[in-house]
Amino acid sequence: QVQLVESGGGLVQTGGSLRLSCAASGRTFSRDAMGWFRQAPGKERSLVAQIKWSDGNTYYADSVKGRFTISRDYAKNTVYLQMNSLKPEDTAVYYCATSVGDAYDYWGQGTQVTVSS
């Protein structure tokens, strides 16, 4: 079992910044990657960014490249998503999740990010 707790969402104006945190606990040693997903109303959940625990390799969706940065803190078992230059289209519920291989099987409860125009 793995538990994930997100924090850091909120309301911000266009061009502003937020940092999301995801604290993992439980059997985290067997995990391959941590990812941040988002889901806007009426849209499917999509992968925003991913980081591999072992080597720190990252992936970003095209829509956030150059604006978002994912990072990890081994000692704290925590993953962060620094979001800069936020746009109204970034408004969504953001979820962190953890995977074995390519399968994301544990999810956090989600945190709302709202970007006002």
Short mmCIF file of C-alpha atoms in Angstrom, two decimals:
data_model
loop_
_atom_site.label_atom_id
_atom_site.label_comp_id
_atom_site.label_asym_id
_atom_site.label_seq_id
_atom_site.Cartn_x
_atom_site.Cartn_y
_atom_site.Cartn_z
CA GLN A 1 0.00 0.00 0.00
CA VAL A 2 1.10 3.52 -0.81
CA GLN A 3 -0.51 6.69 0.48
CA LEU A 4 -0.21 10.00 -1.38
CA VAL A 5 -1.17 13.37 0.04
CA GLU A 6 -1.17 16.46 -2.17
CA SER A 7 -1.04 20.05 -1.06
CA GLY A 8 -0.40 23.49 -2.49
CA GLY A 9 -3.32 24.15 -4.79
CA GLY A 10 -5.26 27.38 -4.79
CA LEU A 11 -6.39 30.42 -6.72
CA VAL A 12 -3.85 32.47 -8.66
CA GLN A 13 -3.95 35.11 -11.36
CA THR A 14 -2.73 34.56 -14.90
CA GLY A 15 1.05 34.64 -14.96
CA GLY A 16 1.34 33.62 -11.33
CA SER A 17 3.01 30.61 -9.75
CA LEU A 18 2.09 27.75 -7.46
CA ARG A 19 4.02 24.80 -6.08
CA LEU A 20 2.25 21.51 -5.51
CA SER A 21 3.63 18.90 -3.12
CA CYS A 22 2.93 15.19 -2.96
CA ALA A 23 4.07 13.31 0.13
CA ALA A 24 4.29 9.54 -0.25
CA SER A 25 4.24 6.98 2.54
CA GLY A 26 3.98 3.23 2.85
CA ARG A 27 5.70 0.80 0.49
CA THR A 28 7.35 3.41 -1.68
CA PHE A 29 10.61 1.53 -2.25
CA SER A 30 9.13 -0.53 -5.08
CA ARG A 31 7.83 2.44 -7.05
CA ASP A 32 9.25 3.38 -10.46
CA ALA A 33 7.91 6.86 -11.03
CA MET A 34 5.79 9.66 -9.69
CA GLY A 35 3.52 11.64 -11.92
CA TRP A 36 1.28 14.68 -11.82
CA PHE A 37 -1.98 14.46 -13.72
CA ARG A 38 -4.76 16.98 -14.15
CA GLN A 39 -8.42 16.87 -15.01
CA ALA A 40 -10.48 19.87 -16.05
CA PRO A 41 -14.30 19.78 -16.09
CA GLY A 42 -15.56 17.79 -19.04
CA LYS A 43 -12.09 16.58 -19.99
CA GLU A 44 -10.17 13.39 -19.44
CA ARG A 45 -7.40 13.10 -16.90
CA SER A 46 -4.03 13.60 -18.55
CA LEU A 47 -0.39 13.29 -17.57
CA VAL A 48 1.29 16.62 -16.99
CA ALA A 49 4.73 15.61 -15.74
CA GLN A 50 6.55 12.52 -14.56
CA ILE A 51 9.81 11.79 -12.76
CA LYS A 52 11.58 8.49 -12.29
CA TRP A 53 12.63 7.76 -8.71
CA SER A 54 15.86 6.03 -9.72
CA ASP A 55 17.53 8.48 -12.06
CA GLY A 56 15.37 11.58 -12.00
CA ASN A 57 14.49 11.39 -15.68
CA THR A 58 11.53 13.63 -16.41
CA TYR A 59 8.73 13.91 -18.91
CA TYR A 60 6.50 16.91 -19.58
CA ALA A 61 3.39 17.33 -21.63
CA ASP A 62 3.91 19.80 -24.48
CA SER A 63 1.39 22.19 -22.96
CA VAL A 64 3.52 22.75 -19.84
CA LYS A 65 7.09 22.48 -21.15
CA GLY A 66 9.18 25.44 -20.08
CA ARG A 67 6.64 26.49 -17.45
CA PHE A 68 6.35 23.52 -15.06
CA THR A 69 9.15 21.70 -13.26
CA ILE A 70 8.83 18.37 -11.47
CA SER A 71 11.36 17.43 -8.81
CA ARG A 72 11.79 14.89 -6.03
CA ASP A 73 13.21 14.83 -2.53
CA TYR A 74 14.33 11.31 -1.62
CA ALA A 75 14.76 12.07 2.06
CA LYS A 76 11.22 13.37 2.38
CA ASN A 77 9.61 10.93 -0.09
CA THR A 78 8.05 13.97 -1.67
CA VAL A 79 7.55 15.11 -5.24
CA TYR A 80 6.95 18.71 -6.22
CA LEU A 81 5.43 20.44 -9.22
CA GLN A 82 6.54 24.03 -9.61
CA MET A 83 4.11 25.79 -11.90
CA ASN A 84 5.08 29.16 -13.35
CA SER A 85 3.47 31.46 -15.92
CA LEU A 86 0.11 29.91 -15.17
CA LYS A 87 -2.69 30.27 -17.70
CA PRO A 88 -6.47 29.93 -17.33
CA GLU A 89 -6.27 26.68 -19.30
CA ASP A 90 -4.15 25.22 -16.48
CA THR A 91 -7.23 25.30 -14.26
CA ALA A 92 -7.97 21.74 -13.15
CA VAL A 93 -7.84 19.29 -10.29
CA TYR A 94 -4.27 18.07 -10.04
CA TYR A 95 -3.52 14.55 -8.86
CA CYS A 96 -0.26 12.90 -8.01
CA ALA A 97 0.16 9.21 -8.63
CA THR A 98 2.82 6.55 -8.45
CA SER A 99 3.60 3.75 -10.84
CA VAL A 100 5.20 0.39 -11.24
CA GLY A 101 6.45 0.31 -14.80
CA ASP A 102 3.95 2.30 -16.84
CA ALA A 103 0.97 1.49 -14.65
CA TYR A 104 -0.14 4.22 -12.27
CA ASP A 105 -1.97 2.42 -9.50
CA TYR A 106 -1.99 4.68 -6.44
CA TRP A 107 -3.50 8.15 -6.52
CA GLY A 108 -3.80 11.11 -4.23
CA GLN A 109 -7.08 12.84 -3.45
CA GLY A 110 -6.43 15.76 -5.78
CA THR A 111 -5.92 19.46 -5.26
CA GLN A 112 -7.74 22.25 -7.09
CA VAL A 113 -5.75 24.78 -9.10
CA THR A 114 -7.70 27.76 -10.43
CA VAL A 115 -6.10 30.39 -12.64
CA SER A 116 -8.13 33.55 -13.07
CA SER A 117 -7.91 35.67 -16.20
#
